[in-house]
Short mmCIF file of C-alpha atoms and ligand atoms in Angstrom, two decimals:
data_model
loop_
_atom_site.label_atom_id
_atom_site.label_comp_id
_atom_site.label_asym_id
_atom_site.label_seq_id
_atom_site.Cartn_x
_atom_site.Cartn_y
_atom_site.Cartn_z
CA UNK A 1 -0.14 0.24 0.11
CA UNK A 2 1.39 3.35 -1.05
CA UNK A 3 0.92 6.18 1.66
CA UNK A 4 -0.36 9.13 -0.05
CA UNK A 5 1.24 12.26 1.83
CA UNK A 6 -1.47 14.90 1.39
CA UNK A 7 -3.80 13.21 3.71
CA UNK A 8 -3.97 13.26 7.75
CA UNK A 9 -1.32 10.82 8.94
CA UNK A 10 -3.57 8.06 10.68
CA UNK A 11 -0.93 5.73 11.91
CA UNK A 12 -3.08 3.11 13.48
CA UNK A 13 -3.70 2.16 9.51
CA UNK A 14 -0.20 2.00 9.20
CA UNK A 15 2.53 -0.82 9.15
CA UNK A 16 5.38 0.10 10.88
CA UNK A 17 7.26 0.41 7.45
CA UNK A 18 4.82 2.82 5.96
CA UNK A 19 4.87 4.63 9.27
CA UNK A 20 8.63 4.74 9.06
CA UNK A 21 8.41 6.16 5.27
CA UNK A 22 5.73 8.45 6.15
CA UNK A 23 7.55 10.62 8.96
CA UNK A 24 10.78 10.39 7.30
CA UNK A 25 8.99 12.69 4.45
CA UNK A 26 7.98 14.90 7.61
CA UNK A 27 11.80 15.16 8.36
CA UNK A 28 11.98 12.67 11.49
CA UNK A 29 14.66 10.08 11.52
CA UNK A 30 14.10 6.63 11.12
CA UNK A 31 15.20 5.60 14.46
CA UNK A 32 13.25 8.14 16.03
CA UNK A 33 10.00 7.35 14.03
CA UNK A 34 10.25 3.46 15.00
CA UNK A 35 10.09 4.71 18.35
CA UNK A 36 7.39 6.71 18.15
CA UNK A 37 5.59 3.59 16.39
CA UNK A 38 6.71 1.35 19.08
CA UNK A 39 5.49 4.02 21.93
CA UNK A 40 2.01 4.38 19.56
CA UNK A 41 1.10 0.78 19.84
CA UNK A 42 2.82 -0.42 23.42
CA UNK A 43 1.98 2.49 25.57
CA UNK A 44 -0.76 4.36 23.48
CA UNK A 45 1.42 7.27 23.47
CA UNK A 46 0.11 9.38 19.94
CA UNK A 47 2.76 11.39 18.26
CA UNK A 48 2.28 14.83 18.06
CA UNK A 49 2.22 14.91 14.15
CA UNK A 50 -0.13 12.20 13.59
CA UNK A 51 -4.08 12.47 14.10
CA UNK A 52 -5.62 9.71 16.28
CA UNK A 53 -8.85 10.78 17.47
CA UNK A 54 -10.24 10.39 20.52
CA UNK A 55 -13.58 8.75 19.57
CA UNK A 56 -15.65 8.66 23.37
CA UNK A 57 -17.18 5.29 24.40
CA UNK A 58 -19.93 5.77 24.46
CA UNK A 59 -21.39 2.74 25.89
CA UNK A 60 -19.65 -0.09 28.11
CA UNK A 61 -22.38 -2.70 28.64
CA UNK A 62 -21.02 -5.97 31.09
CA UNK A 63 -22.45 -9.36 31.43
CA UNK A 64 -20.69 -11.37 33.64
CA UNK A 65 -16.91 -10.57 32.43
CA UNK A 66 -17.88 -10.05 28.61
CA UNK A 67 -18.39 -6.10 27.88
CA UNK A 68 -19.67 -4.34 24.66
CA UNK A 69 -17.84 -1.56 24.18
CA UNK A 70 -18.95 1.49 21.51
CA UNK A 71 -16.76 4.05 20.12
CA UNK A 72 -18.13 7.22 18.24
CA UNK A 73 -16.93 8.22 15.22
CA UNK A 74 -16.35 11.87 14.35
CA UNK A 75 -19.25 11.51 11.91
CA UNK A 76 -21.13 10.34 14.69
CA UNK A 77 -21.59 6.93 13.73
CA UNK A 78 -20.58 4.25 16.10
CA UNK A 79 -18.99 0.85 16.06
CA UNK A 80 -19.46 -1.68 18.22
CA UNK A 81 -16.75 -4.19 19.94
CA UNK A 82 -16.80 -7.27 22.09
CA UNK A 83 -14.19 -8.32 25.03
CA UNK A 84 -14.72 -11.75 25.93
CA UNK A 85 -12.48 -13.22 28.60
CA UNK A 86 -11.29 -17.18 27.85
CA UNK A 87 -10.30 -18.76 30.90
CA UNK A 88 -6.98 -21.36 29.89
CA UNK A 89 -4.96 -23.39 32.02
CA UNK A 90 -2.25 -20.57 32.50
CA UNK A 91 -5.18 -18.09 33.00
CA UNK A 92 -7.81 -15.80 31.74
CA UNK A 93 -6.97 -14.03 28.39
CA UNK A 94 -9.24 -12.09 26.71
CA UNK A 95 -10.65 -12.28 23.03
CA UNK A 96 -11.82 -9.20 21.31
CA UNK A 97 -14.50 -8.75 18.57
CA UNK A 98 -14.01 -6.34 16.41
CA UNK A 99 -16.25 -4.91 13.35
CA UNK A 100 -15.09 -4.05 10.25
CA UNK A 101 -18.23 -1.84 9.04
CA UNK A 102 -21.15 -0.15 10.55
CA UNK A 103 -24.04 -1.83 9.71
CA UNK A 104 -23.82 -4.87 7.52
CA UNK A 105 -25.29 -5.33 3.22
CA UNK A 106 -25.36 -9.08 3.86
CA UNK A 107 -29.38 -9.28 5.31
CA UNK A 108 -28.83 -12.51 7.70
CA UNK A 109 -32.13 -12.90 9.03
CA UNK A 110 -31.18 -13.92 12.66
CA UNK A 111 -28.31 -11.13 12.79
CA UNK A 112 -29.06 -7.60 14.58
CA UNK A 113 -26.68 -5.94 12.45
CA UNK A 114 -28.75 -6.63 9.19
CA UNK A 115 -31.52 -4.94 10.70
CA UNK A 116 -29.28 -1.67 10.43
CA UNK A 117 -28.29 -2.58 6.52
CA UNK A 118 -24.59 -1.18 5.31
CA UNK A 119 -24.16 2.43 6.72
CA UNK A 120 -20.18 2.58 6.22
CA UNK A 121 -17.21 0.52 5.37
CA UNK A 122 -14.22 1.37 8.13
CA UNK A 123 -11.03 1.97 7.44
CA UNK A 124 -8.00 0.06 8.52
CA UNK A 125 -7.16 2.51 10.80
CA UNK A 126 -10.79 2.42 12.21
CA UNK A 127 -10.75 -1.61 12.45
CA UNK A 128 -7.46 -1.30 14.41
CA UNK A 129 -8.44 1.92 16.83
CA UNK A 130 -11.03 -0.88 18.34
CA UNK A 131 -7.82 -3.17 19.37
CA UNK A 132 -5.80 -0.05 20.23
CA UNK A 133 -9.05 0.96 22.37
CA UNK A 134 -9.33 -2.19 24.19
CA UNK A 135 -5.62 -2.20 25.03
CA UNK A 136 -5.11 1.50 25.97
CA UNK A 137 -8.44 3.15 26.66
CA UNK A 138 -10.81 0.75 27.69
CA UNK A 139 -11.15 0.02 31.46
CA UNK A 140 -10.40 -3.29 32.26
CA UNK A 141 -7.99 -5.66 33.89
CA UNK A 142 -4.54 -5.30 33.15
CA UNK A 143 -3.28 -9.06 33.41
CA UNK A 144 -5.71 -9.63 30.84
CA UNK A 145 -4.83 -8.69 27.77
CA UNK A 146 -6.41 -9.35 24.14
CA UNK A 147 -5.02 -12.23 23.30
CA UNK A 148 -6.84 -13.32 20.28
CA UNK A 149 -8.94 -11.03 17.60
CA UNK A 150 -12.04 -12.35 15.52
CA UNK A 151 -13.89 -10.29 12.77
CA UNK A 152 -17.28 -11.57 14.02
CA UNK A 153 -18.37 -7.98 14.88
CA UNK A 154 -20.71 -5.73 12.70
CA UNK A 155 -20.29 -6.00 9.30
CA UNK A 156 -19.37 -8.54 6.54
CA UNK A 157 -15.37 -8.68 6.31
CA UNK A 158 -15.10 -9.42 2.73
CA UNK A 159 -17.52 -7.02 1.93
CA UNK A 160 -14.82 -4.62 3.02
CA UNK A 161 -11.30 -6.79 2.34
CA UNK A 162 -8.46 -4.40 1.14
CA UNK A 163 -9.07 -2.11 4.46
CA UNK A 164 -9.48 -5.60 6.91
CA UNK A 165 -6.21 -7.09 5.31
CA UNK A 166 -4.33 -4.00 5.76
CA UNK A 167 -6.15 -4.13 9.44
CA UNK A 168 -4.83 -7.48 9.93
CA UNK A 169 -0.89 -6.16 8.45
CA UNK A 170 -0.98 -3.43 11.09
CA UNK A 171 -2.34 -5.58 14.09
CA UNK A 172 0.62 -8.52 13.48
CA UNK A 173 3.66 -5.88 13.31
CA UNK A 174 6.07 -6.90 15.17
CA UNK A 175 7.11 -3.49 16.36
CA UNK A 176 3.67 -2.36 16.77
CA UNK A 177 0.75 -4.67 18.46
CA UNK A 178 2.37 -7.47 17.73
CA UNK A 179 -0.66 -10.07 17.32
CA UNK A 180 0.22 -13.59 15.94
CA UNK A 181 -1.62 -14.32 13.10
CA UNK A 182 -2.53 -17.14 14.25
CA UNK A 183 -4.28 -15.54 16.85
CA UNK A 184 -6.82 -13.95 14.79
CA UNK A 185 -10.03 -15.22 12.88
CA UNK A 186 -11.50 -13.52 9.72
CA UNK A 187 -15.24 -14.81 9.74
CA UNK A 188 -17.58 -14.41 6.43
CA UNK A 189 -20.67 -15.38 4.90
CA UNK A 190 -18.37 -17.12 2.23
CA UNK A 191 -18.32 -14.55 -0.66
CA UNK A 192 -15.16 -16.81 -2.82
CA UNK A 193 -13.68 -13.76 -3.96
CA UNK A 194 -12.82 -12.58 -0.80
CA UNK A 195 -12.17 -16.03 0.14
CA UNK A 196 -9.32 -16.02 -2.49
CA UNK A 197 -7.77 -12.72 -1.07
CA UNK A 198 -7.53 -13.74 2.07
CA UNK A 199 -6.37 -17.06 0.93
CA UNK A 200 -3.80 -14.89 -1.18
CA UNK A 201 -2.52 -13.16 2.35
CA UNK A 202 -2.63 -16.90 3.89
CA UNK A 203 0.27 -17.92 1.56
CA UNK A 204 2.34 -15.03 2.45
CA UNK A 205 5.07 -15.70 5.03
CA UNK A 206 4.10 -14.90 8.32
CA UNK A 207 0.48 -15.23 7.61
CA UNK A 208 0.38 -19.02 7.08
CA UNK A 209 -1.46 -19.59 10.28
CA UNK A 210 -4.12 -17.03 9.52
CA UNK A 211 -7.48 -18.50 10.87
CA UNK A 212 -10.85 -18.48 8.64
CA UNK A 213 -14.14 -19.04 9.65
CA UNK A 214 -17.33 -19.57 7.83
CA UNK A 215 -20.58 -18.78 8.47
CA UNK A 216 -22.49 -21.75 7.02
CA UNK A 217 -25.78 -21.86 9.34
CA UNK A 218 -27.88 -24.25 7.15
CA UNK A 219 -28.15 -27.61 5.98
CA UNK A 220 -28.62 -27.09 2.40
CA UNK A 221 -29.46 -24.17 -0.37
CA UNK A 222 -33.15 -23.66 0.08
CA UNK A 223 -32.63 -23.23 4.01
CA UNK A 224 -29.76 -21.05 3.71
CA UNK A 225 -31.07 -18.61 1.17
CA UNK A 226 -34.30 -18.41 3.60
CA UNK A 227 -31.79 -17.26 5.94
CA UNK A 228 -28.90 -15.98 4.37
CA UNK A 229 -29.93 -14.33 1.04
CA UNK A 230 -26.36 -14.09 0.08
CA UNK A 231 -26.74 -17.84 -0.67
CA UNK A 232 -28.30 -16.62 -3.71
CA UNK A 233 -25.11 -15.16 -5.32
CA UNK A 234 -22.99 -17.80 -3.50
CA UNK A 235 -24.65 -21.39 -3.28
CA UNK A 236 -22.79 -23.65 -1.20
CA UNK A 237 -21.65 -25.82 -4.17
CA UNK A 238 -19.82 -22.82 -5.33
CA UNK A 239 -18.23 -21.97 -1.04
CA UNK A 240 -17.31 -25.68 -0.80
CA UNK A 241 -14.88 -25.06 -3.92
CA UNK A 242 -13.38 -21.61 -2.83
CA UNK A 243 -12.72 -23.27 0.71
CA UNK A 244 -10.93 -26.77 -0.86
CA UNK A 245 -8.88 -24.24 -2.82
CA UNK A 246 -8.09 -22.14 0.44
CA UNK A 247 -4.47 -22.76 1.57
CA UNK A 248 -3.96 -24.94 4.24
CA UNK A 249 -0.96 -24.98 6.17
CA UNK A 250 -0.44 -26.95 9.26
CA UNK A 251 -1.93 -25.53 12.85
CA UNK A 252 -4.27 -23.13 11.15
CA UNK A 253 -7.78 -23.84 12.17
CA UNK A 254 -10.39 -23.66 9.64
CA UNK A 255 -14.01 -23.61 11.40
CA UNK A 256 -17.52 -23.39 10.18
CA UNK A 257 -19.72 -21.73 11.94
CA UNK A 258 -23.64 -22.69 12.40
CA UNK A 259 -26.21 -20.66 14.59
CA UNK A 260 -28.72 -23.37 15.79
CA UNK A 261 -31.80 -22.20 15.27
CA UNK A 262 -35.16 -23.70 16.67
CA UNK A 263 -37.65 -25.14 13.88
CA UNK A 264 -35.24 -23.47 10.83
CA UNK A 265 -31.89 -25.91 10.60
CA UNK A 266 -31.68 -28.00 14.27
CA UNK A 267 -33.63 -31.40 13.36
CA UNK A 268 -31.32 -34.65 12.98
CA UNK A 269 -31.25 -34.59 9.02
CA UNK A 270 -30.01 -31.16 9.37
CA UNK A 271 -27.10 -32.21 11.04
CA UNK A 272 -26.53 -35.35 9.04
CA UNK A 273 -26.56 -33.42 6.08
CA UNK A 274 -24.46 -30.59 7.51
CA UNK A 275 -21.85 -33.69 7.87
CA UNK A 276 -21.99 -34.90 4.69
CA UNK A 277 -21.41 -31.39 3.22
CA UNK A 278 -18.27 -30.57 5.31
CA UNK A 279 -16.70 -33.96 4.80
CA UNK A 280 -13.89 -32.93 2.48
CA UNK A 281 -13.52 -30.00 4.34
CA UNK A 282 -11.06 -30.52 7.24
CA UNK A 283 -12.59 -28.75 9.55
CA UNK A 284 -13.92 -28.03 13.17
CA UNK A 285 -17.75 -27.35 12.90
CA UNK A 286 -18.89 -24.88 15.70
CA UNK A 287 -22.57 -25.18 16.76
CA UNK A 288 -23.47 -21.26 18.31
CA UNK A 289 -26.99 -21.16 19.90
CA UNK A 290 -29.09 -18.84 18.53
CA UNK A 291 -29.07 -15.79 20.02
CA UNK A 292 -32.34 -13.60 19.73
CA UNK A 293 -31.65 -10.18 18.03
CA UNK A 294 -34.76 -7.76 18.44
CA UNK A 295 -38.02 -8.66 17.45
CA UNK A 296 -36.73 -12.12 16.75
CA UNK A 297 -39.05 -14.39 15.15
CA UNK A 298 -37.49 -17.58 17.08
CA UNK A 299 -36.52 -18.39 20.59
CA UNK A 300 -33.13 -19.51 21.90
CA UNK A 301 -32.88 -23.09 21.18
CA UNK A 302 -33.02 -25.23 24.33
CA UNK A 303 -29.83 -26.49 25.87
CA UNK A 304 -31.12 -30.37 24.72
CA UNK A 305 -31.79 -29.48 21.24
CA UNK A 306 -28.55 -28.14 21.21
CA UNK A 307 -26.88 -31.26 22.94
CA UNK A 308 -28.21 -33.34 20.87
CA UNK A 309 -27.23 -31.48 17.96
CA UNK A 310 -23.70 -31.47 18.80
CA UNK A 311 -23.53 -35.11 19.86
CA UNK A 312 -25.09 -36.44 16.41
CA UNK A 313 -22.57 -34.26 14.47
CA UNK A 314 -19.71 -36.09 17.01
CA UNK A 315 -21.15 -39.54 15.61
CA UNK A 316 -21.18 -38.47 12.04
CA UNK A 317 -17.16 -38.22 12.92
CA UNK A 318 -17.29 -34.22 12.54
CA UNK A 319 -14.98 -32.70 14.98
CA UNK A 320 -17.96 -30.27 16.55
CA UNK A 321 -17.53 -27.52 19.15
CA UNK A 322 -20.25 -25.78 21.07
CA UNK A 323 -19.70 -22.53 21.70
CA UNK A 324 -20.62 -21.07 25.03
CA UNK A 325 -22.85 -18.51 25.11
CA UNK A 326 -21.64 -15.28 26.51
CA UNK A 327 -23.16 -11.52 26.52
CA UNK A 328 -26.67 -12.21 25.43
CA UNK A 329 -28.54 -9.97 27.86
CA UNK A 330 -26.38 -7.18 26.91
CA UNK A 331 -26.85 -7.96 23.34
CA UNK A 332 -23.22 -8.37 22.65
CA UNK A 333 -23.26 -12.25 21.60
CA UNK A 334 -22.88 -13.48 18.65
CA UNK A 335 -25.27 -11.44 15.69
CA UNK A 336 -26.63 -9.21 18.23
CA UNK A 337 -24.13 -6.31 17.58
CA UNK A 338 -26.10 -3.05 15.90
CA UNK A 339 -26.84 0.20 17.05
CA UNK A 340 -31.02 0.20 17.74
CA UNK A 341 -31.14 4.15 17.21
CA UNK A 342 -29.94 3.79 13.39
CA UNK A 343 -31.07 0.09 12.21
CA UNK A 344 -34.06 1.18 11.07
CA UNK A 345 -32.73 2.50 7.62
CA UNK A 346 -33.89 -1.03 6.36
CA UNK A 347 -35.98 -3.78 8.13
CA UNK A 348 -35.82 -7.30 7.47
CA UNK A 349 -39.01 -8.78 7.09
CA UNK A 350 -39.55 -12.44 8.15
CA UNK A 351 -39.29 -13.70 4.88
CA UNK A 352 -36.44 -12.46 3.96
CA UNK A 353 -36.96 -9.60 1.75
CA UNK A 354 -35.82 -6.17 2.60
CA UNK A 355 -37.60 -2.62 2.61
CA UNK A 356 -35.08 0.47 2.76
CA UNK A 357 -36.35 3.27 4.29
CA UNK A 358 -34.31 6.53 4.85
CA UNK A 359 -31.11 6.76 6.68
CA UNK A 360 -31.39 8.28 10.05
CA UNK A 361 -28.53 8.98 12.57
CA UNK A 362 -28.48 10.79 15.77
CA UNK A 363 -25.57 11.41 17.80
CA UNK A 364 -27.74 11.32 20.68
CA UNK A 365 -26.49 9.25 23.39
CA UNK A 366 -29.36 7.64 25.42
CA UNK A 367 -27.75 5.16 27.78
S1 LIG B 401 -24.55 -12.45 10.80
FE1 LIG B 401 -22.35 -11.50 9.53
S2 LIG B 401 -22.58 -11.15 7.58
FE2 LIG B 401 -25.22 -11.18 8.18
S3 LIG B 401 -25.92 -9.97 8.33
FE3 LIG B 401 -24.75 -10.32 10.07
S4 LIG B 401 -23.27 -8.90 10.47
FE4 LIG B 401 -23.60 -9.23 8.28
#
């Protein structure tokens, strides 16, 4: 990426090499620039000649130890990010779920963010800003650093793939955030072109262990099209081709997510169909109990039906995990991110059709 010199310097969107190049054009020595870059990412100190807006944290909602924080941008729009504690044998670390867009154009019927429609793509620096704010600005226990980053917040990463890839390049930079690629996961509804671009990144040295996750959520095209309109453009056979072409290096995780929705995709035969579809694809199946969005047509599944689905998938020979539900009460769980004040831009009807209505944005805070 070349760095334009007539733009404000937004260092959170720059790798070390790009930052140093820009600093040198401003008359700084390479050594001084490197120290500034390290101080920015490691200590949260902003160089005087750079622009890192102090996006106010307009809400922090906590359920148990899972918290959602909201950053308000200069244009009044907000990003939502979630901090999820992950107990490990060596102590508790934190996974940060970041947004790549404000809103989302994909229209998945089970998802709160879909109610907003797509409002805007985030720049790389605004994506990285979520990590930077979580690390240096949001109050939390200092002994729980952000260890993992998942692109599973608002937005479809492949719909903004160039900025997402630039953000990943910044996050892994050894002189900056230093998040290993193996600790980053990009989740997609399955845009084959986007998967191919992520594959190109994974082929580069230093990115082999970047993780890909596919949001599948259905056993066949008929059901997937009902709950995920994008399936009309990218049916499951096309998805499978893209997945089989994706480079697979040892130890890189490939995860298929399956939001279990009562009465929609949770029958025994659905489980068998999903396992058959995944047989050629070496992956883990991650079963996620549906977290009801606002005005949801479906309830959360019963524990017994989640257990039954998982047990049946395992009996089918499919490596399967069940994701615990965290943050559901504060609308921070999977599929629940979305700003209620601006979501009325698009109403997703129960038949999956969408009816755009005028965008109304308010900077009013009512939390
Ligand atoms: S599930 Fe993901 S891709 Fe689908 S509407 Fe929600 S944010 Fe967009």
